[in-house]
Coordinates of C-alpha atoms and ligand atoms in Angstrom, one line a residue:
X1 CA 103.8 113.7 94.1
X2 CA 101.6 112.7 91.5
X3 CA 102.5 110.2 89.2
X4 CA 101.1 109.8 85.3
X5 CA 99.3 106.4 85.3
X6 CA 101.3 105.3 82.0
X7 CA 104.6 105.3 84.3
X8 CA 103.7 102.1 86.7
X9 CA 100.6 100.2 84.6
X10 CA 99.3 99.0 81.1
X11 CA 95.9 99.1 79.8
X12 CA 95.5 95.8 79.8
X13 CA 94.6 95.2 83.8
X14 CA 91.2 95.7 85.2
X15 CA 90.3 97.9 87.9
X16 CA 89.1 96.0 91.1
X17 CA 91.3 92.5 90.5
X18 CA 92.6 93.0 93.7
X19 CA 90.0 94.7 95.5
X20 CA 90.1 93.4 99.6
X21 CA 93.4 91.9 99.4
X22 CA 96.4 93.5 101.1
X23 CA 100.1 93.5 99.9
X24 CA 103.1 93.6 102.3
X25 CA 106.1 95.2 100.8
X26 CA 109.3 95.9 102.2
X27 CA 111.3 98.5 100.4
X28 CA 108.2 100.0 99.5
X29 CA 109.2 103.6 99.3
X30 CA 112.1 102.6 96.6
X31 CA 111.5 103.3 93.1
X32 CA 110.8 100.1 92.0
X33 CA 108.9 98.8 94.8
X34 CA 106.6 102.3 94.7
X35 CA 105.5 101.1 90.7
X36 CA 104.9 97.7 92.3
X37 CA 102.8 98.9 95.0
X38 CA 101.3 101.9 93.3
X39 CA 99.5 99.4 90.3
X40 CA 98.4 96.8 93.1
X41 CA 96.7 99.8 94.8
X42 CA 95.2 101.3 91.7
X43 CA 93.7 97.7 90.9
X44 CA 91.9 97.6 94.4
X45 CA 94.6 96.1 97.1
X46 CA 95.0 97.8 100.4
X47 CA 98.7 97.9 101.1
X48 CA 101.1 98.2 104.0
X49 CA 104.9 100.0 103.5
X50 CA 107.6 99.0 105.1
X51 CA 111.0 101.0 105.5
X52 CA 113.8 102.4 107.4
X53 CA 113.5 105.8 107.3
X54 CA 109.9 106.8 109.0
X55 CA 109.2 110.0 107.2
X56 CA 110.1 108.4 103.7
X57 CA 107.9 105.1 104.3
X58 CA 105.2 107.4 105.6
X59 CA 105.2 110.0 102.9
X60 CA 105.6 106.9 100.2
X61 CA 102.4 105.5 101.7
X62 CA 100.8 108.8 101.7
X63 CA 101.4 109.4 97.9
X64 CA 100.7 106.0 96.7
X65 CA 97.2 105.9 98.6
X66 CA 96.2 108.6 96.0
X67 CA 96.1 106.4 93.5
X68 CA 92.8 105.0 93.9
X69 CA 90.0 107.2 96.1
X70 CA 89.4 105.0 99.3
X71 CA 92.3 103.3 99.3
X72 CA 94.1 102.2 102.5
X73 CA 97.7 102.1 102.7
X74 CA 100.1 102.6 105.4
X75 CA 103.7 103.4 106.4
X76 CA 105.7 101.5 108.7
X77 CA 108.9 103.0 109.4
X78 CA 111.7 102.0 111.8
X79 CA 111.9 98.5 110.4
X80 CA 114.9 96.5 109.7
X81 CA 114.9 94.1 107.5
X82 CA 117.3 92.6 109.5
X83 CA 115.7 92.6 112.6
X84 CA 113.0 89.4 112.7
X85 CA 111.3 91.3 115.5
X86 CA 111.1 94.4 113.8
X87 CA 109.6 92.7 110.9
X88 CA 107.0 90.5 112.9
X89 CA 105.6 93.4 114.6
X90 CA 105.3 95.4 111.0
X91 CA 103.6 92.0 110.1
X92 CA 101.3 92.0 113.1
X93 CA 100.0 96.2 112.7
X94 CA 99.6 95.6 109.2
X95 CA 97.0 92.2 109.8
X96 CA 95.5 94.4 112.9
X97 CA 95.2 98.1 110.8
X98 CA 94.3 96.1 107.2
X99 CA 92.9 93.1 108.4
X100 CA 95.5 90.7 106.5
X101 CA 98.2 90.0 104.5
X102 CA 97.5 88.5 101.3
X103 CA 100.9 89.5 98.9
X104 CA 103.9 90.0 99.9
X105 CA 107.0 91.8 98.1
X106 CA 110.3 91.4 99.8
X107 CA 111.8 94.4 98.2
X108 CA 114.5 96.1 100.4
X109 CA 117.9 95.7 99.6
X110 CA 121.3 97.4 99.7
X111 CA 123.7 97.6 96.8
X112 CA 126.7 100.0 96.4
X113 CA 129.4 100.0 94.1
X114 CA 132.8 98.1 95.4
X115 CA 135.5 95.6 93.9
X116 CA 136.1 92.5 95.9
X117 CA 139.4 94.4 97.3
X118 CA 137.5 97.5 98.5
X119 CA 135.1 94.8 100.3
X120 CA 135.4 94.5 104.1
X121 CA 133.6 91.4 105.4
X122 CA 131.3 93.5 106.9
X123 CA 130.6 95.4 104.1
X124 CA 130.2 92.2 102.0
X125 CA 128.2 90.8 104.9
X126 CA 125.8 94.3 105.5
X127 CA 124.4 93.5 101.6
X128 CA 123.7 90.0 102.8
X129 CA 122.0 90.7 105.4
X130 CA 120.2 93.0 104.0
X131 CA 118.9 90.8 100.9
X132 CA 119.1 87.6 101.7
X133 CA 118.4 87.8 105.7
X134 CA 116.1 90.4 105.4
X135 CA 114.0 88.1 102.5
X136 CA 114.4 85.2 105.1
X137 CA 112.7 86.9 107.5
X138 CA 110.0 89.1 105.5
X139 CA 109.1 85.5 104.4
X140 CA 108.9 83.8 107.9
X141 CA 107.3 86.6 109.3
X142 CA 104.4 86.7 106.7
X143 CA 103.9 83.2 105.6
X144 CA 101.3 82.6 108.7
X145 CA 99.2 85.3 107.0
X146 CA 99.7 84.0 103.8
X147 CA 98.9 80.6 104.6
X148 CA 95.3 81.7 106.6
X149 CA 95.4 84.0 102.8
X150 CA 95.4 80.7 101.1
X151 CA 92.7 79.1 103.5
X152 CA 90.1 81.4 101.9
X153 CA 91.2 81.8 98.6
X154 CA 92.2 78.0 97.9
X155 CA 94.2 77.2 95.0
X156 CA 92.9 75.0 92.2
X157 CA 90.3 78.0 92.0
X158 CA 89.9 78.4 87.9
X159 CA 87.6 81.3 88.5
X160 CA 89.4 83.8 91.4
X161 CA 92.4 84.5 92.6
X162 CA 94.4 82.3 94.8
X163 CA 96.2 83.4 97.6
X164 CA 98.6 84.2 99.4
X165 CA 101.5 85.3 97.2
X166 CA 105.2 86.5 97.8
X167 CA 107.7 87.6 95.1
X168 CA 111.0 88.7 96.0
X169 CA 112.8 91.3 94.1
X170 CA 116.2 89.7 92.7
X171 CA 118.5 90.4 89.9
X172 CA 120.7 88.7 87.4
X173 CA 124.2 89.7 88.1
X174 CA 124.6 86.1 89.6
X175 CA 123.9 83.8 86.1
X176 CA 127.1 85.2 85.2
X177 CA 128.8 86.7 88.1
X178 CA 129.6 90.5 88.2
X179 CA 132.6 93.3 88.5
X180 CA 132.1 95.4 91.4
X181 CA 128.8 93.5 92.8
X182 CA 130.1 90.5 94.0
X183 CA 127.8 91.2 97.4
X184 CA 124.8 91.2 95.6
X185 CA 125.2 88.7 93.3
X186 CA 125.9 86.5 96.1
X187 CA 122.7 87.9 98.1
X188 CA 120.7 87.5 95.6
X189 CA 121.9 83.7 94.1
X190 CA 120.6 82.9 97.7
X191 CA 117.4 85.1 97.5
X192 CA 116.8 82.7 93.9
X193 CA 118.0 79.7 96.3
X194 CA 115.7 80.6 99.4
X195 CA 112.3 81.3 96.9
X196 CA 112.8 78.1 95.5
X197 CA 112.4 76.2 98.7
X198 CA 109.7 78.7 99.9
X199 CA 107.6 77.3 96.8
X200 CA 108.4 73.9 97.3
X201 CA 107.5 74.1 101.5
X202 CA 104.2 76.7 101.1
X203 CA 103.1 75.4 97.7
X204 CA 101.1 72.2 99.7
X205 CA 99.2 75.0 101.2
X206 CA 98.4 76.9 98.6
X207 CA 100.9 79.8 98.5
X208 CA 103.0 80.8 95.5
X209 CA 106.8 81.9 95.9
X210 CA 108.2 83.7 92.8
X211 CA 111.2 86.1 92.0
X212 CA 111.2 88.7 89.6
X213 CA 114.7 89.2 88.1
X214 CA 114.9 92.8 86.8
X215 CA 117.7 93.7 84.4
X216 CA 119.0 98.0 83.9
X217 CA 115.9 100.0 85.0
X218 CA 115.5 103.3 84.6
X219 CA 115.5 106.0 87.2
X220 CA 116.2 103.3 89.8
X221 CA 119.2 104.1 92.3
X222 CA 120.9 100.8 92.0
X223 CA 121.5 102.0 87.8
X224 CA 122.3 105.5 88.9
X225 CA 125.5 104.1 90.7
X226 CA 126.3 101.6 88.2
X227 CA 125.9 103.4 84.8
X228 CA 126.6 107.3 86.6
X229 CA 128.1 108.8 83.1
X230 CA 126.7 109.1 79.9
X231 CA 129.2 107.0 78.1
X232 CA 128.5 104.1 80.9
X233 CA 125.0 104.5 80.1
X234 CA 125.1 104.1 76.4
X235 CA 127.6 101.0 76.5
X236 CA 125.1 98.8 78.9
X237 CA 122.2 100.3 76.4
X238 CA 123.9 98.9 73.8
X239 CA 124.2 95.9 75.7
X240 CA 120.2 95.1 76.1
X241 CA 119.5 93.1 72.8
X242 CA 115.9 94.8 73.4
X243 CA 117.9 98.1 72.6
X244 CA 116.2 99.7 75.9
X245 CA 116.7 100.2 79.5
X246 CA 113.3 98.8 81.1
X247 CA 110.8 101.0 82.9
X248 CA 109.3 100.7 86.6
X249 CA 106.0 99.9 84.7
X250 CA 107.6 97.0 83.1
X251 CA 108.7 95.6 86.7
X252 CA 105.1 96.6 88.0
X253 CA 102.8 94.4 84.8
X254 CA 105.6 91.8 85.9
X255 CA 104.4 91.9 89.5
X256 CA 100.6 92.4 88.4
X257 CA 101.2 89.4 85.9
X258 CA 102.2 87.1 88.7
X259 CA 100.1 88.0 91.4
X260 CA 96.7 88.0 89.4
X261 CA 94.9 84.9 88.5
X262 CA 96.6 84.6 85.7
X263 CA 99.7 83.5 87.5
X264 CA 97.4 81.2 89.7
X265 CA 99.5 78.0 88.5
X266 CA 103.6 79.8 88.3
X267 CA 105.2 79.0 91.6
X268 CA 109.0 78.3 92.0
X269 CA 109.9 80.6 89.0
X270 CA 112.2 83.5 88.4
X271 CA 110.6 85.9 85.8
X272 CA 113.3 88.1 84.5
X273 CA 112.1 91.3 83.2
X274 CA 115.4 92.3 81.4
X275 CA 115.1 92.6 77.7
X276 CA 117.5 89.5 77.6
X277 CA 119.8 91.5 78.9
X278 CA 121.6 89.3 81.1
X279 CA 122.3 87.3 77.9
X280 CA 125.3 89.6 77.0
X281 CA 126.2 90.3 80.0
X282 CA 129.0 87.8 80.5
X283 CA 130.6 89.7 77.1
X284 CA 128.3 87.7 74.7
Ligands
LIG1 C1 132.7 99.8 100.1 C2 131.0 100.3 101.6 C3 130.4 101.2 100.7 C4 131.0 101.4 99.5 C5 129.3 101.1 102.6 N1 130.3 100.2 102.8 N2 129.3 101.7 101.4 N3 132.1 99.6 101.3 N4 132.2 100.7 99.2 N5 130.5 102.2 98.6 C6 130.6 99.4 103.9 C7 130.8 100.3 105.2 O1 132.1 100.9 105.2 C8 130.6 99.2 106.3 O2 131.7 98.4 106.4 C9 129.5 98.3 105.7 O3 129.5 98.6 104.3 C10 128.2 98.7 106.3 O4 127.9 100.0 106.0 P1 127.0 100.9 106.9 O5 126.8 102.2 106.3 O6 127.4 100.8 108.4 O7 125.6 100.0 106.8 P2 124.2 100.5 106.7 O8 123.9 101.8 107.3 O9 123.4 99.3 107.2 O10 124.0 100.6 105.1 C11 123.8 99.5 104.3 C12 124.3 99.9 102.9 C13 123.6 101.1 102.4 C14 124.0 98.7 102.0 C15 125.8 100.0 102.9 O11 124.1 101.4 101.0 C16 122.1 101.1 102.4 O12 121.5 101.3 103.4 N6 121.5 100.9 101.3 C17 120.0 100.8 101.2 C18 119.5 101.5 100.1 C19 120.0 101.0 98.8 O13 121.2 100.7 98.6 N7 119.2 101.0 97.8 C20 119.6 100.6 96.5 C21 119.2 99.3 96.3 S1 119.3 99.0 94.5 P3 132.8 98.6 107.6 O14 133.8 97.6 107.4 O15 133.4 100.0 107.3 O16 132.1 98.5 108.9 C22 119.5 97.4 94.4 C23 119.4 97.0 93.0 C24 120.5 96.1 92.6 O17 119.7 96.7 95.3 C25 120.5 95.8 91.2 C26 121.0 97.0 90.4 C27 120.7 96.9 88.9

């Protein structure tokens, strides 16, 4: 599948910021987490994919490897990301095949559409472990890496990149609690909660632990259930005092933004990427 540039990065970034660094992303065959990982490749970072489903992690990897001739990426499928072994295993291949980790994205989550009443526990529980779990354990599997990442690329460093890195893909639903997602908004409160200490532990040795919060994106699958007509769609438009849905670009200059050395100094922050969206969304 080939992709138009214009739809995952601006013209602002410079080709080669990332070259010999490697990004660990789980959910990396998901449409958000694919614009994420497809700019980071085009800017010179190897990458390993991590997923569920073999053929769609391995077919995501193929696709986004395209990006830039000689780039090495690689799909790891059969991973839970909430299974620690699982994950330490994908953590291992990808340090043996790429020869590090250097960025991390904990990406993968689960979200459907339910009111509290159509909530079993282990419905309410299969989003949590998903998000939250699944982030607690992307993170302890990969912060050795990151912290040998941060060894060689030591942080003050005014002129280079400092290393490693990990951003966790959250949301907003939780600043003001939300109809039909109370799962994820509890998830991902604790994702917000977990990144925090993760900065506040790693930052001594160098690593940076930040969240980006996107608000409605378009083409995602998480919108497609909650906005599925028309008329839903136009009233959460509405809604975005930006007057736009954002794109997957805007989620992947986000992620660019904060793992370049430009964001050598944020650590411990949430970046929401929502056209102050989240503003109205308690009815404001
Ligand atoms: C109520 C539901 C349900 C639904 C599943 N369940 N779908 N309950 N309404 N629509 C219940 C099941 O009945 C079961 O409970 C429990 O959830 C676990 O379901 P399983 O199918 O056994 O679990 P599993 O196969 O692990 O699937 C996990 C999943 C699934 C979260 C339910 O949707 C999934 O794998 N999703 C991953 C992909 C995904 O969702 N991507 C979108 C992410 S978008 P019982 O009691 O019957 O055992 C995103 C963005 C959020 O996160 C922000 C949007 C703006």
């Amino acid at each position: 599948m080939s992709v138009p540039k214009s739809e995952y990065l601006s013209s602002v970034w410079a080709p080669g910021i990332f070259a010999n660094r490697v990004l660990f992303v789980t959910g990396g065959a998901g449409t958000i987490c694919s614009a994420q990982t497809r700019a980071m490749v085009h800017l010179g970072a190897d990458a390993c994919i991590i997923g569920r489903n073999p053929e769609k992690t391995e077919k995501a990897a193929k696709d986004i490897a395209k990006v830039r001739s000689g780039a090495r990426v690689i799909g790891i499928g059969n991973v839970d990301v909430r299974n620690f072994d699982n994950l330490k295993a994908a953590a291992e291949r990808c340090v043996k095949e790429l020869g590090a980790i250097d960025f991390v994205i904990a990406g993968a989550a689960g979200n459907f559409i339910a009111p509290i009443s159509g909530l079993s526990p282990n419905a309410f529980k299969a989003v949590i472990d998903i998000d939250t779990i699944g982030t607690f354990n992307t993170v302890k599997a990969t912060i050795p890496y990151l912290i040998e990442s941060a060894a060689r690329n030591p942080n003050p460093n005014p002129n280079g990149l400092t290393g490693g890195r990990i951003i966790s893909v959250s949301a907003t639903f939780h600043y003001t609690g939300m109809p039909l997602q109370a799962h994820v908004s509890a998830a991902k409160a604790a994702v917000d909660s977990l990144m925090a200490s993760v900065s506040l532990e790693y930052g001594p040795y160098g690593v940076t632990a930040n969240v980006i919060a996107p608000g409605a994106i378009e083409g995602t699958e998480g919108m497609e259930r909650l906005a599925s007509s028309a008329a839903d769609k136009q009233k959460m438009t509405k809604a975005v005092p930006s007057g736009r849905w954002g794109s997957r670009r805007d989620i992947a200059d986000a992620t660019v933004y904060l793992f370049s050395d430009a964001g050598n100094y944020v650590n411990g922050t949430t970046l929401v990427v929502d056209g102050a969206g989240w503003r109205r969304q308690g009815g404001n």
